[in-house]
Short mmCIF file of C-alpha atoms in Angstrom, two decimals:
data_model
loop_
_atom_site.label_atom_id
_atom_site.label_comp_id
_atom_site.label_asym_id
_atom_site.label_seq_id
_atom_site.Cartn_x
_atom_site.Cartn_y
_atom_site.Cartn_z
CA MET A 1 -7.14 37.95 -25.48
CA GLU A 2 -10.84 37.11 -25.49
CA TYR A 3 -10.19 33.56 -26.74
CA LEU A 4 -7.71 33.00 -23.91
CA THR A 5 -10.25 34.27 -21.29
CA ILE A 6 -13.01 32.09 -22.70
CA ALA A 7 -10.69 29.05 -22.71
CA TYR A 8 -9.44 29.49 -19.14
CA ALA A 9 -13.02 30.21 -17.95
CA LEU A 10 -14.24 26.93 -19.59
CA ILE A 11 -11.36 25.00 -18.03
CA ALA A 12 -12.20 26.42 -14.57
CA VAL A 13 -15.94 25.74 -14.91
CA VAL A 14 -15.45 22.18 -16.11
CA LEU A 15 -12.81 21.23 -13.49
CA VAL A 16 -14.52 22.91 -10.56
CA GLY A 17 -17.90 21.51 -11.65
CA TYR A 18 -16.62 17.97 -11.95
CA THR A 19 -14.67 18.10 -8.60
CA LEU A 20 -17.80 19.42 -6.85
CA SER A 21 -19.86 16.75 -8.53
CA VAL A 22 -17.60 14.00 -7.22
CA TRP A 23 -17.56 15.62 -3.73
CA ARG A 24 -21.35 16.00 -3.65
CA ARG A 25 -21.97 12.38 -4.82
CA THR A 26 -19.59 11.17 -2.13
CA GLN A 27 -21.35 13.28 0.61
CA ALA A 28 -24.70 11.97 -0.54
CA ALA A 29 -23.53 8.32 -0.51
CA GLN A 30 -21.94 8.80 2.92
CA ARG A 31 -25.18 10.29 4.32
CA GLU A 32 -27.21 7.44 2.84
CA ARG A 33 -24.81 4.86 4.23
CA ASP A 34 -24.93 6.46 7.74
CA ARG A 35 -28.69 6.56 7.55
CA LEU A 36 -28.95 2.94 6.67
CA SER A 37 -26.21 1.81 9.04
CA PRO A 38 -25.68 4.29 11.90
CA GLY A 39 -22.51 3.74 13.79
CA LYS A 40 -20.80 1.86 10.94
CA SER A 41 -19.19 4.96 9.40
CA LYS A 42 -15.62 4.24 8.24
CA GLU A 43 -14.80 7.46 6.34
CA MET B 1 -22.76 -8.04 -3.18
CA PRO B 2 -20.91 -5.22 -4.93
CA GLN B 3 -22.33 -2.49 -7.22
CA VAL B 4 -22.01 -4.82 -10.27
CA SER B 5 -24.20 -7.84 -9.65
CA GLY B 6 -22.43 -11.15 -10.21
CA LEU B 7 -18.97 -9.95 -9.08
CA THR B 8 -17.26 -10.95 -5.86
CA ASP B 9 -14.17 -9.68 -4.09
CA SER B 10 -11.21 -11.72 -3.18
CA ARG B 11 -9.46 -11.30 0.29
CA SER B 12 -6.84 -8.99 -1.27
CA SER B 13 -9.61 -6.90 -2.87
CA ARG B 14 -11.24 -6.50 0.50
CA SER B 15 -7.91 -5.32 2.01
CA TYR B 16 -7.65 -2.88 -0.89
CA TRP B 17 -11.08 -1.53 -0.32
CA ASN B 18 -10.50 -1.16 3.39
CA PHE B 19 -7.23 0.65 2.74
CA LEU B 20 -8.98 3.07 0.40
CA ALA B 21 -11.61 3.77 3.05
CA SER B 22 -8.97 4.45 5.80
CA ALA B 23 -8.53 7.90 7.38
CA ARG B 24 -4.94 7.90 6.13
CA VAL B 25 -6.05 7.82 2.44
CA ALA B 26 -8.56 10.53 3.12
CA TRP B 27 -5.69 12.74 4.34
CA VAL B 28 -3.63 11.80 1.32
CA ALA B 29 -6.57 12.87 -0.96
CA ARG B 30 -6.88 16.21 0.84
CA GLY B 31 -3.06 16.68 0.47
CA LEU B 32 -3.26 15.89 -3.20
CA LEU B 33 -5.96 18.53 -3.73
CA GLY B 34 -3.98 21.09 -1.81
CA VAL B 35 -0.84 20.45 -3.91
CA ALA B 36 -2.83 20.46 -7.13
CA LEU B 37 -4.50 23.79 -6.38
CA LEU B 38 -1.24 25.41 -5.40
CA ASN B 39 0.47 23.99 -8.54
CA ILE B 40 -2.44 25.11 -10.80
CA ALA B 41 -2.13 28.69 -9.35
CA ILE B 42 1.64 28.65 -10.13
CA GLY B 43 0.92 27.20 -13.66
CA PHE B 44 -1.74 29.94 -14.24
CA TYR B 45 0.72 32.66 -13.24
CA MET B 46 3.46 31.20 -15.48
CA ALA B 47 1.13 30.74 -18.46
CA LEU B 48 -0.06 34.35 -18.24
CA TRP B 49 3.02 36.23 -17.16
CA TYR B 50 6.22 34.07 -17.14
CA ALA B 51 5.98 32.51 -20.62
CA PRO B 52 6.87 34.90 -23.46
CA GLN B 53 4.25 36.00 -25.97
CA GLU B 54 4.23 33.95 -29.17
CA LYS B 55 4.78 36.13 -32.25
CA THR B 56 2.18 35.04 -34.71
CA MET B 57 -0.76 34.02 -32.39
CA GLY B 58 -0.22 36.42 -29.51
CA ASP B 59 -2.02 35.74 -26.24
CA ALA B 60 -4.32 32.99 -27.74
CA GLN B 61 -1.27 30.73 -27.87
CA ARG B 62 -1.36 30.63 -24.00
CA ILE B 63 -4.36 28.30 -24.34
CA PHE B 64 -1.73 25.73 -25.23
CA TYR B 65 -0.39 25.50 -21.61
CA PHE B 66 -3.63 23.87 -20.38
CA HIS B 67 -4.84 22.44 -23.67
CA VAL B 68 -1.88 20.02 -24.07
CA PRO B 69 -1.81 18.86 -20.47
CA SER B 70 -5.59 18.21 -20.68
CA ALA B 71 -4.89 15.91 -23.67
CA TRP B 72 -2.01 14.15 -21.92
CA ILE B 73 -4.04 13.57 -18.75
CA GLY B 74 -6.98 12.36 -20.80
CA PHE B 75 -4.71 9.82 -22.53
CA LEU B 76 -3.22 8.81 -19.17
CA ALA B 77 -6.73 8.23 -17.79
CA PHE B 78 -7.68 6.10 -20.79
CA PHE B 79 -4.45 4.11 -20.40
CA VAL B 80 -5.54 3.40 -16.75
CA VAL B 81 -8.93 2.33 -18.16
CA PHE B 82 -7.16 0.06 -20.67
CA VAL B 83 -4.96 -1.67 -18.05
CA ALA B 84 -7.71 -1.90 -15.48
CA SER B 85 -10.06 -3.37 -18.07
CA ILE B 86 -7.57 -6.04 -19.08
CA LEU B 87 -7.06 -6.94 -15.43
CA PHE B 88 -10.81 -6.98 -14.87
CA LEU B 89 -11.37 -9.37 -17.72
CA TRP B 90 -8.53 -11.54 -16.51
CA LYS B 91 -9.25 -11.56 -12.66
CA ARG B 92 -13.03 -10.70 -12.68
CA GLU B 93 -12.57 -8.53 -9.55
CA ARG B 94 -14.73 -5.56 -8.87
CA LYS B 95 -11.76 -3.40 -7.84
CA TRP B 96 -10.43 -3.33 -11.41
CA ASP B 97 -13.85 -2.60 -12.82
CA ALA B 98 -14.27 0.26 -10.28
CA LEU B 99 -10.87 1.70 -11.27
CA ALA B 100 -11.72 1.49 -15.00
CA LEU B 101 -15.05 3.25 -14.60
CA SER B 102 -13.59 5.99 -12.36
CA ALA B 103 -10.65 6.69 -14.77
CA ALA B 104 -12.97 6.61 -17.84
CA GLU B 105 -15.21 9.36 -16.27
CA ILE B 106 -12.11 11.56 -15.54
CA GLY B 107 -10.65 10.87 -18.98
CA VAL B 108 -13.84 12.12 -20.59
CA VAL B 109 -13.72 15.29 -18.48
CA PHE B 110 -10.17 16.07 -19.66
CA ILE B 111 -10.81 15.22 -23.33
CA THR B 112 -13.90 17.49 -23.15
CA LEU B 113 -11.52 20.23 -22.09
CA VAL B 114 -9.33 19.46 -25.15
CA LEU B 115 -12.39 19.64 -27.40
CA LEU B 116 -13.54 22.92 -25.83
CA THR B 117 -10.23 24.79 -25.78
CA GLY B 118 -8.87 23.44 -29.09
CA PRO B 119 -11.45 25.17 -31.31
CA LEU B 120 -10.77 28.46 -29.55
CA TRP B 121 -7.12 28.20 -30.51
CA ALA B 122 -8.08 26.96 -34.02
CA LYS B 123 -10.30 29.95 -34.60
CA LYS B 124 -7.33 32.25 -34.01
CA ALA B 125 -4.75 30.06 -35.91
CA TRP B 126 -6.90 28.72 -38.86
CA GLY B 127 -9.88 31.09 -38.86
CA ALA B 128 -12.35 28.34 -38.14
CA PHE B 129 -13.49 26.68 -34.93
CA TRP B 130 -13.39 23.20 -36.42
CA VAL B 131 -11.83 21.50 -39.38
CA TRP B 132 -12.09 17.75 -40.13
CA ASP B 133 -8.42 17.39 -39.58
CA ALA B 134 -7.00 13.87 -38.71
CA ARG B 135 -5.98 14.76 -35.18
CA LEU B 136 -9.13 16.60 -34.39
CA THR B 137 -11.37 13.92 -35.84
CA THR B 138 -9.58 11.01 -34.07
CA SER B 139 -9.81 12.99 -30.81
CA LEU B 140 -13.51 13.49 -31.24
CA ILE B 141 -13.85 9.74 -31.93
CA LEU B 142 -12.00 8.94 -28.72
CA TRP B 143 -14.31 11.18 -26.76
CA MET B 144 -17.39 9.52 -28.33
CA ILE B 145 -16.05 6.00 -27.63
CA TYR B 146 -15.69 6.78 -23.88
CA ILE B 147 -18.99 8.61 -23.69
CA GLY B 148 -20.46 5.44 -25.11
CA TYR B 149 -18.57 3.48 -22.44
CA LEU B 150 -20.06 5.70 -19.66
CA MET B 151 -23.57 5.46 -21.24
CA LEU B 152 -23.23 1.67 -21.21
CA ARG B 153 -22.23 1.80 -17.48
CA SER B 154 -24.99 4.24 -16.50
CA THR B 155 -27.75 1.63 -17.05
CA ALA B 156 -28.38 -1.44 -14.92
CA GLU B 157 -25.11 -2.96 -13.84
CA THR B 158 -24.48 -6.67 -14.53
CA GLU B 159 -21.24 -8.53 -14.84
CA ARG B 160 -21.93 -9.13 -18.58
CA ARG B 161 -22.38 -5.40 -19.16
CA ALA B 162 -19.22 -4.67 -17.21
CA ARG B 163 -17.29 -7.22 -19.41
CA PHE B 164 -18.73 -5.72 -22.56
CA ALA B 165 -17.77 -2.24 -21.44
CA ALA B 166 -14.24 -3.52 -20.64
CA VAL B 167 -13.85 -4.86 -24.22
CA LEU B 168 -15.08 -1.48 -25.63
CA ALA B 169 -12.52 0.31 -23.41
CA ILE B 170 -9.69 -1.92 -24.54
CA VAL B 171 -10.55 -1.55 -28.27
CA GLY B 172 -11.30 2.15 -27.84
CA PHE B 173 -7.84 2.80 -26.44
CA LEU B 174 -6.31 1.88 -29.78
CA ASP B 175 -7.42 5.34 -30.90
CA VAL B 176 -4.94 6.94 -28.49
CA PRO B 177 -1.70 5.94 -30.33
CA LEU B 178 -3.59 6.76 -33.58
CA ILE B 179 -4.14 10.28 -32.37
CA TYR B 180 -0.48 10.58 -31.46
CA ILE B 181 0.88 9.46 -34.92
CA SER B 182 -2.01 11.13 -36.85
CA VAL B 183 0.20 14.11 -37.60
CA GLN B 184 2.76 11.81 -39.28
CA LEU B 185 0.27 9.51 -40.99
CA TRP B 186 -1.83 12.12 -42.58
CA ARG B 187 -1.50 15.70 -43.81
CA THR B 188 -2.76 17.68 -40.93
CA MET B 189 -3.01 21.26 -39.89
CA HIS B 190 -2.59 20.47 -36.18
CA PRO B 191 0.78 21.64 -34.89
CA GLN B 192 3.28 19.09 -33.73
CA LEU B 193 4.82 19.65 -30.32
CA LEU B 194 8.58 19.94 -30.47
CA ILE B 195 10.63 20.11 -27.32
CA THR B 196 14.26 19.90 -28.25
CA GLU B 197 17.49 21.63 -27.20
CA SER B 198 18.16 22.83 -30.75
CA GLY B 199 14.80 24.20 -31.67
CA GLY B 200 11.03 23.94 -31.11
CA LEU B 201 9.60 25.35 -27.93
CA GLU B 202 11.35 28.28 -26.14
CA GLN B 203 12.77 27.31 -22.74
CA ARG B 204 10.38 29.33 -20.64
CA MET B 205 7.47 27.91 -22.66
CA THR B 206 8.65 24.33 -21.99
CA GLN B 207 9.03 25.09 -18.24
CA THR B 208 5.48 26.52 -18.16
CA LEU B 209 4.09 23.54 -19.99
CA MET B 210 5.77 21.11 -17.59
CA VAL B 211 4.45 22.96 -14.51
CA CYS B 212 0.93 22.92 -15.95
CA LEU B 213 1.22 19.28 -16.81
CA LEU B 214 2.38 18.48 -13.26
CA SER B 215 -0.54 20.46 -11.81
CA PHE B 216 -3.08 18.43 -13.83
CA THR B 217 -1.30 15.23 -12.84
CA TRP B 218 -1.82 16.03 -9.15
CA LEU B 219 -5.48 16.88 -9.88
CA PHE B 220 -5.91 13.62 -11.77
CA ALA B 221 -4.49 11.60 -8.89
CA TYR B 222 -6.80 13.35 -6.46
CA LEU B 223 -9.92 12.86 -8.67
CA LEU B 224 -9.09 9.29 -9.36
CA LEU B 225 -8.68 8.53 -5.65
CA GLN B 226 -11.92 10.24 -4.73
CA ARG B 227 -13.88 8.63 -7.61
CA VAL B 228 -12.71 5.12 -6.69
CA ARG B 229 -13.68 5.84 -3.04
CA LEU B 230 -17.13 6.83 -4.35
CA GLU B 231 -17.44 3.41 -6.07
CA ARG B 232 -16.53 1.79 -2.79
CA LEU B 233 -19.27 3.77 -1.03
CA ARG B 234 -21.83 2.81 -3.66
CA ASP B 235 -20.93 -0.82 -3.22
CA GLN B 236 -21.43 -0.50 0.56
CA LEU B 237 -24.80 1.21 -0.05
CA ASN B 238 -25.93 -1.65 -2.29
CA ILE B 239 -25.09 -4.22 0.31
CA LEU B 240 -26.94 -2.20 2.97
CA ARG B 241 -29.99 -1.72 0.72
CA GLU B 242 -30.15 -5.43 0.00
CA THR B 243 -29.77 -6.26 3.66
CA ALA B 244 -32.48 -3.75 4.69
CA GLY B 245 -34.80 -4.73 1.78
#
């Protein structure tokens, strides 16, 4: 059972971590774009 | 000028980028994430409680329900990289390069999951976390090839570097069919997946595997869409920085 728990925990950490990483990078890029070009936001 | 210096976009590419940036696509992405999360929850329930316990390996066998889909989605991602890289070398359009780079990153994430969960299963089945078995070794090589691809892309972006990375991605993809047939080509300890009516995987195990595969497919579609949209944002930022500078 412990191997199963470790495996599922690793899957969750990697997938949640990567999804959050993409989301954070997108937010940062959007903020930077809005800062450089206010009023030109398309997303 | 896009993220990769020296590349330009055709009119059709600009329409494609504008479509990706539209509010409708943003809603599609949110929908895909919602469906993926719901499907993963169902898959998790089925893997733990619906699928029967395997006789020899016990609960550790349940790693299989997310290990195999991780491998399949990793291969799918690298197939996208392969096709997009060919189209990039042919058309020299930034959109194909952006798609290849995005899919490569996601492919590496899923193959990382394969390489993390596989040894846990191996320890229970073979008594060792790692053996230099044909399928394990070719999978590790695949992961290293695309890590190399991402490292190449993480440095200063030029069209020449993007073309070189595309060639690496195309050649690297040859490892995927090799992984698939490795269990037939060499003597290997890795189990071969059998889904047949007469034997192989039990029906509830097959159903669970398919639900988990579907859940990761939704997640892949969401991540790919978001990752390509991020590339689009980076291109916009580069243009703005150059205009401001």
